[in-house]
Short mmCIF file of C-alpha atoms and ligand atoms in Angstrom, two decimals:
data_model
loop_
_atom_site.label_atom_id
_atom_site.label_comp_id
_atom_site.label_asym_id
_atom_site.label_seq_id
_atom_site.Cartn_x
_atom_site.Cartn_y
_atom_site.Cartn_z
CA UNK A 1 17.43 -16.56 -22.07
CA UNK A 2 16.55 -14.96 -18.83
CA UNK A 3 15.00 -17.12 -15.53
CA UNK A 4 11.87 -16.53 -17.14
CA UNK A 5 10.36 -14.51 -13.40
CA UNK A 6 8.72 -11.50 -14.32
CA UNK A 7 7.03 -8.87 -12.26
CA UNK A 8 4.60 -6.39 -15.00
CA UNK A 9 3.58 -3.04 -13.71
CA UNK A 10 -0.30 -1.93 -14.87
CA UNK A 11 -0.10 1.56 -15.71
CA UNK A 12 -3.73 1.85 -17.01
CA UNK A 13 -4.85 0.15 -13.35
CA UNK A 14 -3.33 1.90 -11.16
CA UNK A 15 -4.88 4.80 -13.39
CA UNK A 16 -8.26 2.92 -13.11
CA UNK A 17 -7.74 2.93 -9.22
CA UNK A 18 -6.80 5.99 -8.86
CA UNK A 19 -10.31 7.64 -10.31
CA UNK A 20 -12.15 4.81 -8.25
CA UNK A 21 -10.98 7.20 -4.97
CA UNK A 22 -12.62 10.03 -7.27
CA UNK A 23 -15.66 7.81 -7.39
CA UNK A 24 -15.81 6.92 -3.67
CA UNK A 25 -14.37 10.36 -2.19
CA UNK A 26 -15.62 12.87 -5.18
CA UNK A 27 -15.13 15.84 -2.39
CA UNK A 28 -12.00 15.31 -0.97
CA UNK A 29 -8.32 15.47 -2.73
CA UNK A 30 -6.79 11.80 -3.09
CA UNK A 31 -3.03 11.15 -1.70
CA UNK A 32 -1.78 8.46 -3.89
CA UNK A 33 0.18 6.54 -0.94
CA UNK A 34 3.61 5.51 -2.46
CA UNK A 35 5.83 4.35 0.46
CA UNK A 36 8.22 1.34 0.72
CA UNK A 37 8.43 2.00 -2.90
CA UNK A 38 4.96 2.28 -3.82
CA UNK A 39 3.96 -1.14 -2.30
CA UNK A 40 7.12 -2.49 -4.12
CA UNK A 41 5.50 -1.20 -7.62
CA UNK A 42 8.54 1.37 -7.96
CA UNK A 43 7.91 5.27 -7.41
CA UNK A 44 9.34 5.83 -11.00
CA UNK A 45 7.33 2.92 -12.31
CA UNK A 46 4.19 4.28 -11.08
CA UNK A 47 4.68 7.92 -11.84
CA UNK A 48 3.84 8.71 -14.92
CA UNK A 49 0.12 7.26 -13.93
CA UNK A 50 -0.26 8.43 -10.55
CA UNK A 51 1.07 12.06 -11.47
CA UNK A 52 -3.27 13.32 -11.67
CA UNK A 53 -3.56 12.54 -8.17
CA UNK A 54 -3.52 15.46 -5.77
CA UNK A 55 -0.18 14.81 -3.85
CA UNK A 56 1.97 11.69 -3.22
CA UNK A 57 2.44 10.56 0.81
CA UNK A 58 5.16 8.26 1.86
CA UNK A 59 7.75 8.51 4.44
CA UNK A 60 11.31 8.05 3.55
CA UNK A 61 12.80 11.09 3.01
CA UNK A 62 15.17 9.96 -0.13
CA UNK A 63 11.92 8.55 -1.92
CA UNK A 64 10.44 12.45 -1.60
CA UNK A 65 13.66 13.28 -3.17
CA UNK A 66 12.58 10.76 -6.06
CA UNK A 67 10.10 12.23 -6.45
CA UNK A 68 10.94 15.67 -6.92
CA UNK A 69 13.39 14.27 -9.35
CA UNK A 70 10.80 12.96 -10.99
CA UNK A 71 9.58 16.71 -11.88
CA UNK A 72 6.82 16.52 -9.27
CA UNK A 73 6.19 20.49 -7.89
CA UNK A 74 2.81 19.28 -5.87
CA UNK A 75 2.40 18.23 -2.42
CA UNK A 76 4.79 15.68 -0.77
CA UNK A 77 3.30 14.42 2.23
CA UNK A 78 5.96 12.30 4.92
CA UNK A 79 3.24 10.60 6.88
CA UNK A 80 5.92 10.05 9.70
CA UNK A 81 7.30 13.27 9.90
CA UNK A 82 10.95 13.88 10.73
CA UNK A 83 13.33 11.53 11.83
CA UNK A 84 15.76 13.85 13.35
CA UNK A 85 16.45 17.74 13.06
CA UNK A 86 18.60 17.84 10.42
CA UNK A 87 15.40 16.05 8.49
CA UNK A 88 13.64 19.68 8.14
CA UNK A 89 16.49 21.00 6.22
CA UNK A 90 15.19 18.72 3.54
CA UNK A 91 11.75 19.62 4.19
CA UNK A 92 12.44 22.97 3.34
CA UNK A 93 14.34 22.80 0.55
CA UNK A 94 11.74 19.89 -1.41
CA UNK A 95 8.40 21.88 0.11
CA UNK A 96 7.93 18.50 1.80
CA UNK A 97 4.35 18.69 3.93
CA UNK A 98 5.02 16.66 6.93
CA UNK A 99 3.10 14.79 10.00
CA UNK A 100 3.87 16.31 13.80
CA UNK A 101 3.07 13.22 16.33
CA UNK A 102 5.41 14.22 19.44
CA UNK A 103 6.53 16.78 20.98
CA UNK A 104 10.35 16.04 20.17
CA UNK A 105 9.22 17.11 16.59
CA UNK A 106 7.41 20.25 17.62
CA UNK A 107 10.75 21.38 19.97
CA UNK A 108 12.87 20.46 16.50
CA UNK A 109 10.69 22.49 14.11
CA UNK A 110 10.86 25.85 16.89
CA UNK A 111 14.54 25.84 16.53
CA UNK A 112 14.89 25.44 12.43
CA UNK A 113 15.69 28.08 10.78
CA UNK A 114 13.76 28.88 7.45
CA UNK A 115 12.45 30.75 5.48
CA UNK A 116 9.29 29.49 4.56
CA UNK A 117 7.47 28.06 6.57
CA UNK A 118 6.16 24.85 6.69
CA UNK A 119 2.43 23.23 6.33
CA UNK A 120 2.44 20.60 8.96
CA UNK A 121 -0.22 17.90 10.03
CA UNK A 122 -1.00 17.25 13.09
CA UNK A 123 -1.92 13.95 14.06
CA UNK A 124 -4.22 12.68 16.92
CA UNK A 125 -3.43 8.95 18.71
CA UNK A 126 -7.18 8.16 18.42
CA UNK A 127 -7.08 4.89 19.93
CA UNK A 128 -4.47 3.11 17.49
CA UNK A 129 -1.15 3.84 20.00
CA UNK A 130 1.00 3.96 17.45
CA UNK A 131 1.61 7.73 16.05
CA UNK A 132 0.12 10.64 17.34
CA UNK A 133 -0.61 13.24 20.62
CA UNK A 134 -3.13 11.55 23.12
CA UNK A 135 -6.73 13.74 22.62
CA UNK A 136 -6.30 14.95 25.99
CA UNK A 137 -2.67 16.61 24.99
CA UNK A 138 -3.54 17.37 21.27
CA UNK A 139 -4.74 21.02 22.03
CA UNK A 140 -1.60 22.11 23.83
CA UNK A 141 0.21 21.07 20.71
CA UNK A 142 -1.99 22.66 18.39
CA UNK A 143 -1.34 26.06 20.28
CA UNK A 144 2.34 25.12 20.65
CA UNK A 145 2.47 24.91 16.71
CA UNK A 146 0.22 28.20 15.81
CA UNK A 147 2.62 30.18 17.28
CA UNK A 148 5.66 28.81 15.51
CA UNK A 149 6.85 31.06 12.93
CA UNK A 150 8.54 28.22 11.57
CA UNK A 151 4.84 26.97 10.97
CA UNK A 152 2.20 27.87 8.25
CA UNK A 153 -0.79 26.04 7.93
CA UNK A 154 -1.60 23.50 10.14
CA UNK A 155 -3.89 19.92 9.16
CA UNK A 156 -5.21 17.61 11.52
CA UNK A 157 -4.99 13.71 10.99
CA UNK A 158 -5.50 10.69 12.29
CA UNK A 159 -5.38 6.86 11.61
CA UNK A 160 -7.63 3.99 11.73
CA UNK A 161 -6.69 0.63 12.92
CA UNK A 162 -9.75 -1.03 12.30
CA UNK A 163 -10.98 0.37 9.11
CA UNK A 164 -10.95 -2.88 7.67
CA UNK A 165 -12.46 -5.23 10.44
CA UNK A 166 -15.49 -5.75 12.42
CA UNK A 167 -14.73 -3.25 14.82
CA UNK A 168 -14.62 -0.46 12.42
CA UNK A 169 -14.24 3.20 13.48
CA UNK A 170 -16.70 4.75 15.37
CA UNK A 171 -14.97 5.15 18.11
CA UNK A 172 -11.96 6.42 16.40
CA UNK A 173 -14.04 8.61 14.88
CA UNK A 174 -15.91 10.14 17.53
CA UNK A 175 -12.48 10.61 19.76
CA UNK A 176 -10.97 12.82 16.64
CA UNK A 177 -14.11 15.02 16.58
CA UNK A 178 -14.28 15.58 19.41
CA UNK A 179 -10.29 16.57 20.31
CA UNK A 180 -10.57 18.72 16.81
CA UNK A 181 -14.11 20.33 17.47
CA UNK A 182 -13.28 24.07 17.01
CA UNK A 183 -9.60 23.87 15.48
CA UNK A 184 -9.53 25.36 12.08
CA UNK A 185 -7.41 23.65 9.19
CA UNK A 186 -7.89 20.82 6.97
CA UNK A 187 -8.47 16.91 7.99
CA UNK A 188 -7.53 13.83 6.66
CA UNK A 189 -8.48 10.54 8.37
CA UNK A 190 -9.16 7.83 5.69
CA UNK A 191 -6.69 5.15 4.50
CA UNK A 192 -8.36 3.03 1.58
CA UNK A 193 -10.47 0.81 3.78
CA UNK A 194 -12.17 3.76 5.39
CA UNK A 195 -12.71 5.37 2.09
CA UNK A 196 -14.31 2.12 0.80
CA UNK A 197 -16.14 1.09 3.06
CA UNK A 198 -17.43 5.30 5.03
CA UNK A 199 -16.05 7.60 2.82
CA UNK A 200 -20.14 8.63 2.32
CA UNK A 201 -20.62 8.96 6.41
CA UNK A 202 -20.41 12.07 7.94
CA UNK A 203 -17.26 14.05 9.66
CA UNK A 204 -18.38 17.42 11.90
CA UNK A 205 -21.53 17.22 10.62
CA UNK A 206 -21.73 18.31 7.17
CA UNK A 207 -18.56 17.39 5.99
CA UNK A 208 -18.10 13.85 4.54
CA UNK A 209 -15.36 11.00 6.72
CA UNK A 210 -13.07 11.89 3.41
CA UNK A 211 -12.71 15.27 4.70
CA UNK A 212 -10.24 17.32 2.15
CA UNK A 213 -7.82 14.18 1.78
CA UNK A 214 -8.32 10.57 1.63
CA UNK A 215 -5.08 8.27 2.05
CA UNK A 216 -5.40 5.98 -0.64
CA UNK A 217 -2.75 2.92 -0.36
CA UNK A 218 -3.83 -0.26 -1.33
CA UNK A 219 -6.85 0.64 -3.55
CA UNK A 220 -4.61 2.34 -5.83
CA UNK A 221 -2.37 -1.08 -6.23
CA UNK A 222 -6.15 -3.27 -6.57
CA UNK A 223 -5.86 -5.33 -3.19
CA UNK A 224 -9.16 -5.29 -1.25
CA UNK A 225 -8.38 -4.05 2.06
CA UNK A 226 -11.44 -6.13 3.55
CA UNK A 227 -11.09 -9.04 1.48
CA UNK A 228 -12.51 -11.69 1.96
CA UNK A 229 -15.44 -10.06 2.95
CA UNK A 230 -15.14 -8.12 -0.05
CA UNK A 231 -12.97 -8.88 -3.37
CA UNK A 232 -11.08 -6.70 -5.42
CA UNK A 233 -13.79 -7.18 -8.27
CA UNK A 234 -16.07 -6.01 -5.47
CA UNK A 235 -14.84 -2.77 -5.66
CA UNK A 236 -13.97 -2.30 -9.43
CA UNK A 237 -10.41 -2.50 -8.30
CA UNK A 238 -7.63 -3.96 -10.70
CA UNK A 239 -4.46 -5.66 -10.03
CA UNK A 240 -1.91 -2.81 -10.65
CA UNK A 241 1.02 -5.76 -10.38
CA UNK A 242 1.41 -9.40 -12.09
CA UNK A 243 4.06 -11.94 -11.03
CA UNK A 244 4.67 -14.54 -13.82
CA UNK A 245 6.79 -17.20 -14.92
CA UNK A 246 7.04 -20.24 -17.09
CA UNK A 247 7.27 -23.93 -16.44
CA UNK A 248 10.12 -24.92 -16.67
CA UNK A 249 9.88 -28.99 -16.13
CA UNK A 250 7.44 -31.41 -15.64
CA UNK A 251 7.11 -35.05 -13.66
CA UNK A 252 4.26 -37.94 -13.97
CA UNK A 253 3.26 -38.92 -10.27
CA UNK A 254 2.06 -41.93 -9.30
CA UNK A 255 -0.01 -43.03 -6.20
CA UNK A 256 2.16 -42.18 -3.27
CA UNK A 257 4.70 -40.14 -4.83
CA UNK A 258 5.72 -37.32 -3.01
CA UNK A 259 7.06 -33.63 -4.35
CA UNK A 260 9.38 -31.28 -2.66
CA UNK A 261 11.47 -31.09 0.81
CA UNK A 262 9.51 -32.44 3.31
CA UNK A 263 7.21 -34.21 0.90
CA UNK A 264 4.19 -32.49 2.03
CA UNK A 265 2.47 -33.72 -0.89
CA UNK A 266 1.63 -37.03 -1.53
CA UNK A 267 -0.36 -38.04 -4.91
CA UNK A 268 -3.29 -40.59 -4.34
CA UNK A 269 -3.60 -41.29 -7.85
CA UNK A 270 -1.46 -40.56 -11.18
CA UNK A 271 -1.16 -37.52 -12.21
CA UNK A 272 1.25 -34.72 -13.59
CA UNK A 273 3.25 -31.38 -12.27
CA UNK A 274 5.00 -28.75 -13.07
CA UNK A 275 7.53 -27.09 -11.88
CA UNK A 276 7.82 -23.45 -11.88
CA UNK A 277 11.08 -21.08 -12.03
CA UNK A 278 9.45 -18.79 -8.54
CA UNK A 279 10.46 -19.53 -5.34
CA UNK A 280 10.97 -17.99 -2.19
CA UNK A 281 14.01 -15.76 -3.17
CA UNK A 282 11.77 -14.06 -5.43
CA UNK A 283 9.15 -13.17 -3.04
CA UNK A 284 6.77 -15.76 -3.11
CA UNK A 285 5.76 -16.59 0.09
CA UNK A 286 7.15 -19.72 1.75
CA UNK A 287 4.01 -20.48 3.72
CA UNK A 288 1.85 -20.91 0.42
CA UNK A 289 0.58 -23.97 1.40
CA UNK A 290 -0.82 -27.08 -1.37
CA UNK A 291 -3.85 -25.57 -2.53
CA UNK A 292 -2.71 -22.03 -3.12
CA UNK A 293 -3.96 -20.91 -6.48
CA UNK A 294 -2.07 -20.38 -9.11
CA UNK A 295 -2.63 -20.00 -13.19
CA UNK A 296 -1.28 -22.13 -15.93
CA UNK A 297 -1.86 -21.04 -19.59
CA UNK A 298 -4.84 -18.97 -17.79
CA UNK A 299 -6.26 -21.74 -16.02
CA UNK A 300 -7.08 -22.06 -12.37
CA UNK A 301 -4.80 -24.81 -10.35
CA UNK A 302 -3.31 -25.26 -7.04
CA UNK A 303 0.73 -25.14 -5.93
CA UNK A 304 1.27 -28.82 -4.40
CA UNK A 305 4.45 -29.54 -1.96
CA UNK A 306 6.59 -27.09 -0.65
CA UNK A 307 7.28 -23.49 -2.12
CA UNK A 308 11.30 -24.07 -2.13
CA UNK A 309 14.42 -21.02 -3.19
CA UNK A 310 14.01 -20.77 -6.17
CA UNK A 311 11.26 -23.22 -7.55
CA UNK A 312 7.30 -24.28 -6.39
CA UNK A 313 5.54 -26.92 -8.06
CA UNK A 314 1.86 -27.34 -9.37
CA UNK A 315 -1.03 -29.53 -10.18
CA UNK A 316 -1.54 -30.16 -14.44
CA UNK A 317 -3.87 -33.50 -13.79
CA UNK A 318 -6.19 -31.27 -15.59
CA UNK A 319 -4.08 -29.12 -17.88
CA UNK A 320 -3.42 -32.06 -20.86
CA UNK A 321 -1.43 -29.00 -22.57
CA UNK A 322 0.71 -27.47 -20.44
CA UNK A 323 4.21 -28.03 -20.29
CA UNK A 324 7.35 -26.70 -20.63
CA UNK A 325 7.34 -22.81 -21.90
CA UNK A 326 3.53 -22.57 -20.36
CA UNK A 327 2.44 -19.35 -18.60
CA UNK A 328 2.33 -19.41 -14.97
CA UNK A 329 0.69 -16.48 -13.07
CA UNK A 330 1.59 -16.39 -9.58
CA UNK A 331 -1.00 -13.04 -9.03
CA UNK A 332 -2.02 -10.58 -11.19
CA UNK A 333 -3.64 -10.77 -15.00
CA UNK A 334 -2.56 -13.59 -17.47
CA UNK A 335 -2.29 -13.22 -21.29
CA UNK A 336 -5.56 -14.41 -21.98
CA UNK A 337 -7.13 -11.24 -19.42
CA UNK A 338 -8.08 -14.05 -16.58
CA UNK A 339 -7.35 -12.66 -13.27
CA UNK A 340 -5.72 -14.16 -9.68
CA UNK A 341 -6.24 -11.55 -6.97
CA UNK A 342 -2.93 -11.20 -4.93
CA UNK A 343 -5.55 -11.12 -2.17
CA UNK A 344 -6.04 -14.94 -2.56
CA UNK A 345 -2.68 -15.66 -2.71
CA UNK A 346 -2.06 -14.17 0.34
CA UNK A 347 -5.15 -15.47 2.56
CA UNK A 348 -3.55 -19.12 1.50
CA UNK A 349 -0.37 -18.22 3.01
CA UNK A 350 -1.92 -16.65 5.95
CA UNK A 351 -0.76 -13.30 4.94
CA UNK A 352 -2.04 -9.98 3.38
CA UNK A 353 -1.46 -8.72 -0.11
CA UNK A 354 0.63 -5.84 1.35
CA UNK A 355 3.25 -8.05 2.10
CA UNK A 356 3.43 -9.93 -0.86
CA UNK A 357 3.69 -6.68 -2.99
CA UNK A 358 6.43 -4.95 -1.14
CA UNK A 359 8.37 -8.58 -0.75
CA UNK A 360 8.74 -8.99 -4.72
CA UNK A 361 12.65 -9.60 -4.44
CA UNK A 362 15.26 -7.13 -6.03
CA UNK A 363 16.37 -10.20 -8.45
CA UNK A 364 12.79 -10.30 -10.51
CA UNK A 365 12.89 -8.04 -13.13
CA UNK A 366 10.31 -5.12 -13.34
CA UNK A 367 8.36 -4.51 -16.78
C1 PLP B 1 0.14 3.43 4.75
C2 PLP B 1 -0.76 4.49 5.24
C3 PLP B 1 -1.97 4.77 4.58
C4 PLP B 1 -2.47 3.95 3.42
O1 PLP B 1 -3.06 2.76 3.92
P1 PLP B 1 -3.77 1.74 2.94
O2 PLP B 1 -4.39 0.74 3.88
O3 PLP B 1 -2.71 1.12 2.12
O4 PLP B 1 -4.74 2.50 2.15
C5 PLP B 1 -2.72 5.82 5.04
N1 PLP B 1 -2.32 6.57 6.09
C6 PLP B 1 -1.17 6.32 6.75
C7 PLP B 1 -0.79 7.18 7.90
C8 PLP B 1 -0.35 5.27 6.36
O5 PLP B 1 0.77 5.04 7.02
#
């Protein structure tokens, strides 16, 4: 038999997730965000129920090419842009949509050669510093790009950094109105905490903050992006991923028995564990400290000791019947429909759920 790890891929959440972002953005088109391999999911995993949203954004260029493999003739958004020149070979050739943020891209696309030309977005540094042109250089940019030949229509983006926090976006949003006032072309400004949590406030007046696209990343994979302030269940999201195993041993503890390297754990009374066949080389995080949840057979408990390669270990005082061959669900939705958010999981081990998702480790198998 197999190491009994298993990662399960929810076709009919995701789907669920997806028509949430109809729900919360009923205006706007929805980019179903798949990069770094749709949050770990797999692109070709996730296909099949992702294919009725508008277009599909990411930002490696061979996972566009996945996707056109996949059959997939709509919009391809690289939410980076190029890399290098040579990148908008590729861009014509796949119809890929792609981000401007520099100059160095704009100087690339006026000396490509093509024949069709391309629909570009433009994005705006409004306050983030990561991507984008500073407001006070974003016009110059825009006019450098309308009269590219090379160019066809051109959108106007930006990013949040705080969609998900107490600071929130106002001022974000007030800096992209204001360097986009009177350009024409369509916007796109919401990731899936801004669509949560403002998709219903307003953008240039009459138009909604999810514009003509919303960005929708995490929603679609049922993480909370404000959690704890707000849970997954909050939102009618669903977990689109489960990570399970099996126990696969057990040991009776007495009073100051420890568990695992370091023996972190120390019982203060009998009591009974199992072990479970995840560790750290699977993607479970290291840092889970005792008291992360877990579920056995369905049942709420905590990991105890030290998350170590290729094992972690867990409280059964109060699960008489579990044992060897029992279910363990490290996040995700067990057999009996009981759910652990991933978003738990991850506040325990002083992490977010993003992480977790795209860490699930190339040696646990995918259903
Ligand atoms: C990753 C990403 C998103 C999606 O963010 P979520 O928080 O996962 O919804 C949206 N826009 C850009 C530019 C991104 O890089």
């Amino acid at each position: 038999m197999p190491r009994p790890i298993l990662a399960t891929v929810h076709p009919e959440a995701l789907r669920h997730n997806l028509d949430r972002a109809r729900y919360f953005a009923p205006d706007a088109r929805v980019w179903a965000v798949v990069k770094a391999n749709a949050y770990g999911h797999g692109i070709e995993r996730c296909f099949d129920a992702l294919r009725g949203a508008d277009g599909f954004a990411l930002l490696d260029l061979a996972e566009a090419e996945r996707l056109r493999a996949l059959d997939w003739r709509g919009p391809i958004h690289l939410l980076e842009g190029v890399f290098e020149p040579r990148d908008l070979e590729l861009c014509s050739r796949l119809h890929l949509w792609h981000t401007v943020h520099c100059n160095e891209q704009i100087d690339w696309l006026a000396a490509h050669k093509t024949l069709v030309p391309h629909r570009v977005f433009l994005k705006l540094n409004s306050g983030m510093n990561r991507l984008g042109f500073k407001p006070a250089a974003f016009r110059s940019a825009w006019a450098r790009l309308n009269a590219l030949p090379q160019v066809d229509e051109i959108s106007l983006m930006t990013h949040f950094s705080d969609a998900d926090g107490a600071r929130g976006i106002a001022h974000q949003v007030a800096a992209f109105e204001e360097a986009t006032a009177d350009l024409p072309g369509e916007r796109t400004v919401c990731n899936s905490a801004a669509m949560l949590r403002y998709a219903k406030q307003a953008l240039h007046g009459a138009q909604s903050l999810a514009a003509d696209w919303v960005r929708e990343g995490i929603a679609l994979y049922g993480s909370a992006p404000d959690f704890p302030e707000k849970r997954a269940s909050d939102w009618d999201l669903q977990p689109a991923m489960t990570l399970s195993s099996r126990i696969i041993g057990t040991q009776a503890l007495q009073a100051g028995d420890t568990v695992g390297y370091g023996s972190t754990f120390t019982a203060d009374g009998p009591m009974r564990i199992g072990v479970v066949a995840c560790g750290y080389a699977d993607g479970y995080p290291r840092h889970a400290p005792t008291g992360t949840p877990v579920l056995v057979d369905g049942v709420r408990t905590r990991v105890v000791g030290r998350v170590s390669m290729d094992m972690l270990t867990v409280d059964l005082s109060a699960l008489d019947a579990a044992g060897i061959g029992s279910e363990v669900v490290l996040w995700g939705r067990a057999a009996s429909g009981a759910v652990l958010p991933i978003d738990e999981v991850a506040s325990s081990a002083g992490t977010i759920s993003y992480e977790l998702m795209c860490a699930v480790a190339p040696r646990v198998p995918f259903r």
